[in-house]
Amino acid sequence: MTSGKAGQGPVTAPDHASTGATMPGAERAMFGAAGAFLLTAGLRSGSPFQKLLIGGLGAGLTALAVRGRSPLATALKIQQDGDGHVLVSEAVTIGKSADGLYAVWRKLENLPSLMKHLERVEVLDERRSRWTVKAPAGYSGGEVSWEAELTADEPGRRIAWQSLPGAQVENSGEVLFRAAPGDRGTEVAVHLNYRPLGGSVGAVVARIAGQEPSQQLRDDLMRFKREQELGYHPTTEGQSSGRASRGGKA
Amino acid sequence: MNAIIWQGTNHVGVETVPDPTLLLPTDAIVRVTSTAICGSDLHLLDGFIPSMEKGDILGHEFMGEVVEVGADVKRVRVGERVIMPFNLACGVCDPCRRGLFSACDNSNPNHRMAEALYGATSASGLFGYSHLFGGYAGGQAQFVRVPFADVSCFAIESDLRDDSVLFLTDIFPTGFQAAENCGIVPGRDVVAVFGAGPVGQFALRSAQMLGAAEVIVVDRVTERLRLAEAAGARTINYEQTDVLVALREATGGRGPDHVIDAVGLEAHGHGPGALLDTAEQKLRLSFDRITALRWAILSCAKGGTVSMPGVYGGLVDKLPLGAAFSKGLTLKMGQTHTHRYVRPLLERIQQGEIDPSFVITHRAPLSQGPELYKTFRDKHDGCIKVVLDPWT
C-alpha cells in the first residue's frame, strides 16, 4: 500500500490514479464466452426480435470483455486494480486533536466498538493482531478472520497494516491523521485495499447486500466522529410512531 | 397520546400512538401546548419530499412545557416553558460552532440516505420531516421527544402568549434569514417577495425591519395580499397582470434590488415553463416546480440577490441561469439556522416591534388538523396559518 505524504502529490489516493473497475482475467474470459455464446445464438435465431435482443446482449457482453471493465462494478463505483483488489477510501473531519484520535485508533482491540462490522481484534504482540469480521452475504462460515501486522506506526500521524500470508481476505490499509485548516480539528483518512471473496462479482453482491466496505467505512467514520464529538450516537430507534400503535385510531 | 400521522400521499390522520420516552440521556420530553402546520408540511402531504414512511408523526413548529429530562441534560429544567427550533443541532460540531445550525454534522442519524441524494455531507435532522432528515418524530402531538435538549430548548420566561412566540420555531426566523440574506441597503433597496404565505409575510416585515425602502409582494390570493398591504407593502396579483412587466414598472425599469422566493417547489403560475414543470411533477419525473424561482431570477435587478427560503427537494432544469449570470446575481438559499435567531427575534417581540400572531387565521383542536391541512393547502376560507391545540 502506498501513500503520499500529507500535502504532497495528487489529491486522490495514489492507488486510484490508474484504476477503474478492471475485471481480473478469469472474469473477463467468462464475460467473453457468455457474450460469444449469446451473440451466436442471437444471430441464429429465427425471430428478428430475439435476434436483436439476444444478439445485442451478446454483443454488449463481448464488448465489455474486450474493454475489460466490469459493468456492474463500474456502475456501483467499485474501484479495482488489475489484480482484482478493491480499493476503498473515506475521510472525515473530527473536532479533536490528532494525538487523541491516534491514541484511540492505536488501541486496536477497541476498534470493534468503532467499526460495526468488526467482530473482534485480538492483539497478539507489538506488531501482530488477529482480525475477525462478519462474513458477507452468501458466504458460509459466518466469520472471516486473518492475521495482520503493523507496517507503520507514526504517533499522531499514521497507522498502516498488512494481512499476513495465508489470510482468507488478503488486505492492507492505513489511517492518516492530519490537522484540518483552521480550528476544525483533524482530518482522518482511511485507505483500504482488499481482495474480495468471490472476486469483483463478490464485491458487487456484497455492495448490493449493503455489506460492502466502502459503505461500512463511511458509516464507521461518522460513528467515530460522533463518538468523539458528542460521546453518544443520535438515534430515533424506539421512538413513538403510528407504526407501533397497531391501528388505535382516535 | 394523540398525534397527526402521515398515512400516505394526501392522507394525514389523527391516531393514538404510544407516548414518547427518553431514548438518550441528552433528551427531554415536552408536553406540547401549541403546534402549527407549516407551509413546508404541505410538501409532505403532497408527497414531494422523498422518504416519508406511513406512521410518521408530523410537525416541526411547536412549543410546550418540559415534563422530563435525561440524566445528561444540564440547562433545561422540568416545568420550564420552552420553544424548539425545527432543525436539530448538536451544538458542538464545526458547522454548529460557526452558527450554521441547519448544517449540523451530527444530528442526522440517516446521514447515509441524505448523502446518497445530496452529496458530500448530510443536512441536519429535522423534527417530523422525512427519514432523509433523520426520521425524528414531530410535534403535532400531545408530547414530543426533544433530542439535544440543552441546545434545542429555549426557555420563554416572559408572560408572552404562545401565539406570540410559537413562530420563533420556524417561519419568523425563516422569513428573517431570507431578508438578512439579501444584504439590504437601508433606505435604498427595493425588495420583492414572491409568495405571501406565512414565510412571505415574515420576510416582508423583516425586510422592513432591516430598512428596505420599499417591499413589493407577489401572490394571487386576495387575503394574503391584503395582509401584506396592511403591513405597508405594494402588491401584485400575478394572475391579473404580467408579473415581470409589473415589477419593472414598479421599479422604474430596474427590477427589485433583491427578490425573495418564499414559494419553493410547488409554485403555481403560468406560461410554458409552468406547464412543463407541472407535467413533469405529475409524472414524478421531477420534484420541483420552479415558476417562482424563474420569475425571481428574471425580475431581479442587476447585481441583486435572489434569496430562497422556499423549500426545494430535487433536481431542477429550465432554470434561467444565463439571466442570473448575465446580471451578476447572488443566489442564497438553505434551511434556516434557526437557533441563532431565536434570542434576537424574541427581543424584538418583547420590545413590541412585531407580534407574530398577526399571521394566524385558524385555531382548532389537534383532532381537526387533518381537515385543516387541506384547508391550508387549498387556501380555502382565507387560511394563512393554522395553530392547533393538542389538549382540547
Short mmCIF file of N, CA and C in Angstrom, two decimals, chain A residues 100-220:
data_model
loop_
_atom_site.label_atom_id
_atom_site.label_comp_id
_atom_site.label_asym_id
_atom_site.label_seq_id
_atom_site.Cartn_x
_atom_site.Cartn_y
_atom_site.Cartn_z
N GLY A 100 -4.97 12.61 20.14
CA GLY A 100 -6.03 11.90 20.85
C GLY A 100 -6.69 10.86 19.96
N LEU A 101 -6.96 11.24 18.73
CA LEU A 101 -7.64 10.32 17.81
C LEU A 101 -6.72 9.14 17.47
N TYR A 102 -5.45 9.45 17.27
CA TYR A 102 -4.47 8.39 17.00
C TYR A 102 -4.46 7.39 18.16
N ALA A 103 -4.47 7.93 19.38
CA ALA A 103 -4.38 7.05 20.57
C ALA A 103 -5.57 6.11 20.64
N VAL A 104 -6.76 6.63 20.30
CA VAL A 104 -7.96 5.77 20.32
C VAL A 104 -7.81 4.66 19.29
N TRP A 105 -7.36 5.03 18.11
CA TRP A 105 -7.25 4.08 16.99
C TRP A 105 -6.16 3.03 17.25
N ARG A 106 -5.09 3.50 17.89
CA ARG A 106 -3.93 2.62 18.07
C ARG A 106 -4.22 1.47 19.03
N LYS A 107 -5.20 1.64 19.91
CA LYS A 107 -5.62 0.52 20.76
C LYS A 107 -6.50 -0.38 19.91
N LEU A 108 -5.86 -1.22 19.12
CA LEU A 108 -6.58 -1.98 18.09
C LEU A 108 -7.74 -2.79 18.66
N GLU A 109 -7.56 -3.27 19.90
CA GLU A 109 -8.62 -4.11 20.47
C GLU A 109 -9.92 -3.31 20.69
N ASN A 110 -9.82 -1.97 20.67
CA ASN A 110 -11.03 -1.14 20.82
C ASN A 110 -11.75 -0.91 19.50
N LEU A 111 -11.11 -1.25 18.40
CA LEU A 111 -11.69 -0.90 17.09
C LEU A 111 -13.08 -1.48 16.86
N PRO A 112 -13.38 -2.70 17.32
CA PRO A 112 -14.74 -3.22 17.08
C PRO A 112 -15.84 -2.32 17.66
N SER A 113 -15.53 -1.54 18.70
CA SER A 113 -16.56 -0.63 19.21
C SER A 113 -16.77 0.56 18.26
N LEU A 114 -15.77 0.86 17.44
CA LEU A 114 -15.90 1.95 16.46
C LEU A 114 -16.45 1.43 15.14
N MET A 115 -16.00 0.23 14.76
CA MET A 115 -16.32 -0.28 13.43
C MET A 115 -17.27 -1.46 13.58
N LYS A 116 -18.50 -1.20 13.13
CA LYS A 116 -19.59 -2.12 13.43
C LYS A 116 -19.39 -3.52 12.83
N HIS A 117 -18.76 -3.59 11.66
CA HIS A 117 -18.65 -4.90 11.01
C HIS A 117 -17.53 -5.74 11.62
N LEU A 118 -16.67 -5.12 12.44
CA LEU A 118 -15.60 -5.87 13.08
C LEU A 118 -16.15 -6.63 14.28
N GLU A 119 -15.93 -7.93 14.31
CA GLU A 119 -16.35 -8.73 15.45
C GLU A 119 -15.37 -8.53 16.60
N ARG A 120 -14.08 -8.75 16.31
CA ARG A 120 -13.07 -8.55 17.35
C ARG A 120 -11.68 -8.42 16.74
N VAL A 121 -10.81 -7.76 17.48
CA VAL A 121 -9.39 -7.69 17.13
C VAL A 121 -8.61 -8.14 18.35
N GLU A 122 -7.84 -9.19 18.18
CA GLU A 122 -7.00 -9.67 19.29
C GLU A 122 -5.56 -9.25 19.01
N VAL A 123 -4.99 -8.54 19.97
CA VAL A 123 -3.59 -8.13 19.80
C VAL A 123 -2.70 -9.30 20.20
N LEU A 124 -1.87 -9.76 19.27
CA LEU A 124 -1.03 -10.94 19.52
C LEU A 124 0.32 -10.53 20.09
N ASP A 125 0.90 -9.47 19.54
CA ASP A 125 2.12 -8.89 20.11
C ASP A 125 2.25 -7.45 19.62
N GLU A 126 3.41 -6.84 19.80
CA GLU A 126 3.62 -5.44 19.41
C GLU A 126 3.13 -5.13 17.98
N ARG A 127 3.41 -6.06 17.08
CA ARG A 127 3.13 -5.78 15.67
C ARG A 127 1.99 -6.61 15.10
N ARG A 128 1.71 -7.78 15.68
CA ARG A 128 0.75 -8.67 15.06
C ARG A 128 -0.59 -8.68 15.79
N SER A 129 -1.66 -8.84 14.99
CA SER A 129 -3.00 -8.90 15.59
C SER A 129 -3.86 -9.83 14.74
N ARG A 130 -4.96 -10.33 15.35
CA ARG A 130 -5.88 -11.20 14.61
C ARG A 130 -7.21 -10.49 14.48
N TRP A 131 -7.70 -10.33 13.24
CA TRP A 131 -8.93 -9.59 12.95
C TRP A 131 -10.04 -10.55 12.56
N THR A 132 -11.23 -10.34 13.08
CA THR A 132 -12.37 -11.18 12.71
C THR A 132 -13.54 -10.28 12.33
N VAL A 133 -14.11 -10.56 11.14
CA VAL A 133 -15.29 -9.80 10.69
C VAL A 133 -16.43 -10.76 10.39
N LYS A 134 -17.64 -10.21 10.40
CA LYS A 134 -18.79 -11.00 9.95
C LYS A 134 -18.60 -11.27 8.46
N ALA A 135 -18.93 -12.49 8.05
CA ALA A 135 -18.76 -12.84 6.64
C ALA A 135 -19.83 -12.13 5.81
N PRO A 136 -19.50 -11.77 4.55
CA PRO A 136 -20.51 -11.14 3.70
C PRO A 136 -21.64 -12.10 3.34
N ALA A 137 -22.73 -11.55 2.82
CA ALA A 137 -23.91 -12.34 2.47
C ALA A 137 -23.52 -13.49 1.56
N GLY A 138 -24.08 -14.66 1.78
CA GLY A 138 -23.87 -15.78 0.89
C GLY A 138 -22.59 -16.54 1.15
N TYR A 139 -21.78 -16.06 2.10
CA TYR A 139 -20.53 -16.75 2.38
C TYR A 139 -20.72 -17.60 3.62
N SER A 140 -20.52 -18.91 3.48
CA SER A 140 -20.78 -19.80 4.62
C SER A 140 -19.66 -19.67 5.64
N GLY A 141 -19.98 -19.98 6.87
CA GLY A 141 -18.96 -19.93 7.92
C GLY A 141 -19.23 -18.84 8.93
N GLY A 142 -19.97 -17.80 8.53
CA GLY A 142 -20.36 -16.76 9.48
C GLY A 142 -19.29 -15.74 9.79
N GLU A 143 -18.05 -16.16 9.80
CA GLU A 143 -16.95 -15.25 10.15
C GLU A 143 -15.80 -15.40 9.17
N VAL A 144 -15.06 -14.34 9.02
CA VAL A 144 -13.83 -14.40 8.25
C VAL A 144 -12.76 -13.79 9.13
N SER A 145 -11.60 -14.42 9.22
CA SER A 145 -10.57 -13.79 10.03
C SER A 145 -9.20 -13.94 9.40
N TRP A 146 -8.30 -13.11 9.82
CA TRP A 146 -6.94 -13.12 9.29
C TRP A 146 -6.00 -12.48 10.30
N GLU A 147 -4.73 -12.76 10.10
CA GLU A 147 -3.72 -12.10 10.93
C GLU A 147 -3.12 -10.95 10.16
N ALA A 148 -2.86 -9.88 10.85
CA ALA A 148 -2.29 -8.71 10.20
C ALA A 148 -1.09 -8.22 11.01
N GLU A 149 -0.23 -7.49 10.32
CA GLU A 149 0.90 -6.91 11.06
C GLU A 149 1.01 -5.43 10.72
N LEU A 150 1.42 -4.66 11.72
CA LEU A 150 1.59 -3.22 11.50
C LEU A 150 2.80 -3.00 10.61
N THR A 151 2.62 -2.18 9.60
CA THR A 151 3.75 -1.86 8.72
C THR A 151 4.22 -0.43 8.95
N ALA A 152 3.42 0.35 9.65
CA ALA A 152 3.85 1.71 10.00
C ALA A 152 3.09 2.15 11.24
N ASP A 153 3.76 2.84 12.11
CA ASP A 153 3.11 3.36 13.32
C ASP A 153 3.80 4.67 13.68
N GLU A 154 3.21 5.78 13.22
CA GLU A 154 3.79 7.10 13.48
C GLU A 154 2.81 7.84 14.38
N PRO A 155 3.09 7.94 15.67
CA PRO A 155 2.15 8.54 16.62
C PRO A 155 1.61 9.89 16.13
N GLY A 156 0.30 10.03 16.19
CA GLY A 156 -0.33 11.28 15.81
C GLY A 156 -0.40 11.51 14.31
N ARG A 157 0.10 10.55 13.50
CA ARG A 157 0.15 10.78 12.06
C ARG A 157 -0.41 9.63 11.22
N ARG A 158 0.01 8.41 11.51
CA ARG A 158 -0.31 7.34 10.57
C ARG A 158 -0.17 5.97 11.19
N ILE A 159 -1.14 5.09 10.90
CA ILE A 159 -1.04 3.69 11.25
C ILE A 159 -1.32 2.90 9.97
N ALA A 160 -0.45 1.94 9.64
CA ALA A 160 -0.68 1.13 8.43
C ALA A 160 -0.51 -0.34 8.78
N TRP A 161 -1.25 -1.19 8.08
CA TRP A 161 -1.19 -2.62 8.35
C TRP A 161 -1.30 -3.41 7.06
N GLN A 162 -0.94 -4.70 7.18
CA GLN A 162 -0.95 -5.59 6.01
C GLN A 162 -1.28 -6.98 6.51
N SER A 163 -2.18 -7.69 5.81
CA SER A 163 -2.50 -9.04 6.25
C SER A 163 -1.30 -9.96 6.01
N LEU A 164 -1.16 -10.97 6.86
CA LEU A 164 -0.03 -11.90 6.72
C LEU A 164 -0.39 -12.97 5.69
N PRO A 165 0.63 -13.58 5.08
CA PRO A 165 0.36 -14.61 4.08
C PRO A 165 -0.58 -15.68 4.63
N GLY A 166 -1.49 -16.15 3.78
CA GLY A 166 -2.43 -17.18 4.21
C GLY A 166 -3.76 -16.61 4.68
N ALA A 167 -3.90 -15.29 4.62
CA ALA A 167 -5.15 -14.68 5.09
C ALA A 167 -6.30 -15.05 4.15
N GLN A 168 -7.50 -15.26 4.74
CA GLN A 168 -8.68 -15.55 3.92
C GLN A 168 -9.03 -14.35 3.04
N VAL A 169 -8.93 -13.19 3.64
CA VAL A 169 -9.14 -11.97 2.87
C VAL A 169 -7.83 -11.19 2.89
N GLU A 170 -7.15 -11.23 1.76
CA GLU A 170 -5.87 -10.53 1.66
C GLU A 170 -6.17 -9.03 1.67
N ASN A 171 -5.55 -8.30 2.59
CA ASN A 171 -5.88 -6.88 2.66
C ASN A 171 -4.76 -6.07 3.28
N SER A 172 -4.82 -4.77 3.01
CA SER A 172 -3.91 -3.85 3.69
C SER A 172 -4.65 -2.53 3.86
N GLY A 173 -4.11 -1.69 4.67
CA GLY A 173 -4.79 -0.42 4.87
C GLY A 173 -3.97 0.54 5.68
N GLU A 174 -4.45 1.77 5.75
CA GLU A 174 -3.77 2.75 6.58
C GLU A 174 -4.79 3.79 7.03
N VAL A 175 -4.52 4.38 8.17
CA VAL A 175 -5.32 5.51 8.61
C VAL A 175 -4.38 6.67 8.86
N LEU A 176 -4.75 7.83 8.28
CA LEU A 176 -3.89 9.01 8.36
C LEU A 176 -4.58 10.07 9.20
N PHE A 177 -3.83 10.75 10.02
CA PHE A 177 -4.36 11.85 10.84
C PHE A 177 -3.63 13.12 10.44
N ARG A 178 -4.40 14.15 10.08
CA ARG A 178 -3.76 15.39 9.59
C ARG A 178 -4.55 16.57 10.13
N ALA A 179 -3.85 17.57 10.63
CA ALA A 179 -4.53 18.75 11.17
C ALA A 179 -5.38 19.40 10.08
N ALA A 180 -6.64 19.70 10.38
CA ALA A 180 -7.50 20.38 9.41
C ALA A 180 -7.18 21.87 9.44
N PRO A 181 -7.37 22.57 8.32
CA PRO A 181 -7.11 24.02 8.32
C PRO A 181 -8.01 24.72 9.33
N GLY A 182 -7.50 25.76 9.93
CA GLY A 182 -8.29 26.49 10.93
C GLY A 182 -8.37 25.69 12.22
N ASP A 183 -9.43 25.91 12.97
CA ASP A 183 -9.54 25.22 14.26
C ASP A 183 -10.55 24.08 14.17
N ARG A 184 -10.54 23.41 13.01
CA ARG A 184 -11.57 22.40 12.79
C ARG A 184 -11.21 21.02 13.29
N GLY A 185 -10.02 20.87 13.85
CA GLY A 185 -9.66 19.57 14.39
C GLY A 185 -8.77 18.79 13.44
N THR A 186 -9.13 17.54 13.21
CA THR A 186 -8.25 16.61 12.50
C THR A 186 -8.99 15.94 11.34
N GLU A 187 -8.31 15.85 10.20
CA GLU A 187 -8.84 15.08 9.08
C GLU A 187 -8.35 13.64 9.24
N VAL A 188 -9.28 12.71 9.32
CA VAL A 188 -8.93 11.31 9.44
C VAL A 188 -9.25 10.64 8.11
N ALA A 189 -8.23 10.10 7.44
CA ALA A 189 -8.45 9.44 6.15
C ALA A 189 -8.08 7.97 6.28
N VAL A 190 -8.92 7.12 5.72
CA VAL A 190 -8.65 5.68 5.75
C VAL A 190 -8.58 5.17 4.32
N HIS A 191 -7.55 4.41 4.01
CA HIS A 191 -7.45 3.75 2.71
C HIS A 191 -7.41 2.25 2.96
N LEU A 192 -8.29 1.51 2.32
CA LEU A 192 -8.30 0.06 2.43
C LEU A 192 -8.09 -0.55 1.06
N ASN A 193 -7.49 -1.71 1.04
CA ASN A 193 -7.19 -2.41 -0.20
C ASN A 193 -7.36 -3.89 0.11
N TYR A 194 -8.33 -4.56 -0.53
CA TYR A 194 -8.55 -5.97 -0.19
C TYR A 194 -8.99 -6.75 -1.42
N ARG A 195 -8.76 -8.04 -1.36
CA ARG A 195 -9.22 -8.90 -2.44
C ARG A 195 -10.54 -9.51 -1.98
N PRO A 196 -11.65 -9.15 -2.65
CA PRO A 196 -12.96 -9.58 -2.14
C PRO A 196 -13.17 -11.07 -2.32
N LEU A 197 -13.92 -11.67 -1.38
CA LEU A 197 -14.34 -13.06 -1.54
C LEU A 197 -15.23 -13.11 -2.76
N GLY A 198 -14.91 -13.98 -3.72
CA GLY A 198 -15.74 -14.10 -4.91
C GLY A 198 -15.42 -13.08 -6.00
N GLY A 199 -14.25 -12.48 -5.93
CA GLY A 199 -13.83 -11.58 -6.99
C GLY A 199 -14.72 -10.36 -7.11
N SER A 200 -14.71 -9.73 -8.29
CA SER A 200 -15.49 -8.49 -8.43
C SER A 200 -16.98 -8.80 -8.39
N VAL A 201 -17.37 -10.04 -8.77
CA VAL A 201 -18.77 -10.42 -8.64
C VAL A 201 -19.15 -10.41 -7.16
N GLY A 202 -18.26 -10.95 -6.32
CA GLY A 202 -18.48 -10.94 -4.88
C GLY A 202 -18.59 -9.54 -4.34
N ALA A 203 -17.77 -8.65 -4.85
CA ALA A 203 -17.81 -7.26 -4.39
C ALA A 203 -19.14 -6.61 -4.74
N VAL A 204 -19.64 -6.93 -5.96
CA VAL A 204 -20.93 -6.38 -6.39
C VAL A 204 -22.06 -6.92 -5.51
N VAL A 205 -22.03 -8.25 -5.27
CA VAL A 205 -23.06 -8.86 -4.44
C VAL A 205 -23.05 -8.24 -3.04
N ALA A 206 -21.84 -8.10 -2.48
CA ALA A 206 -21.72 -7.53 -1.14
C ALA A 206 -22.24 -6.10 -1.12
N ARG A 207 -21.94 -5.33 -2.17
CA ARG A 207 -22.39 -3.94 -2.22
C ARG A 207 -23.91 -3.89 -2.24
N ILE A 208 -24.53 -4.74 -3.07
CA ILE A 208 -25.98 -4.73 -3.17
C ILE A 208 -26.61 -5.17 -1.85
N ALA A 209 -25.94 -6.11 -1.16
CA ALA A 209 -26.45 -6.57 0.13
C ALA A 209 -26.17 -5.56 1.25
N GLY A 210 -25.51 -4.45 0.90
CA GLY A 210 -25.26 -3.41 1.89
C GLY A 210 -24.14 -3.75 2.84
N GLN A 211 -23.28 -4.70 2.44
CA GLN A 211 -22.22 -5.12 3.35
C GLN A 211 -20.86 -4.79 2.78
N GLU A 212 -20.82 -3.85 1.88
CA GLU A 212 -19.58 -3.59 1.17
C GLU A 212 -18.75 -2.59 1.98
N PRO A 213 -17.44 -2.81 2.08
CA PRO A 213 -16.62 -1.97 2.95
C PRO A 213 -16.69 -0.46 2.72
N SER A 214 -16.91 0.01 1.49
CA SER A 214 -16.90 1.47 1.32
C SER A 214 -18.09 2.09 2.06
N GLN A 215 -19.24 1.39 2.05
CA GLN A 215 -20.39 1.88 2.82
C GLN A 215 -20.12 1.76 4.31
N GLN A 216 -19.59 0.60 4.69
CA GLN A 216 -19.32 0.38 6.11
C GLN A 216 -18.32 1.41 6.63
N LEU A 217 -17.32 1.71 5.80
CA LEU A 217 -16.27 2.63 6.22
C LEU A 217 -16.84 4.02 6.46
N ARG A 218 -17.73 4.48 5.55
CA ARG A 218 -18.34 5.79 5.73
C ARG A 218 -19.14 5.84 7.04
N ASP A 219 -19.94 4.80 7.26
CA ASP A 219 -20.73 4.73 8.49
C ASP A 219 -19.83 4.69 9.72
N ASP A 220 -18.77 3.89 9.63
CA ASP A 220 -17.86 3.75 10.77
C ASP A 220 -17.20 5.09 11.10
#
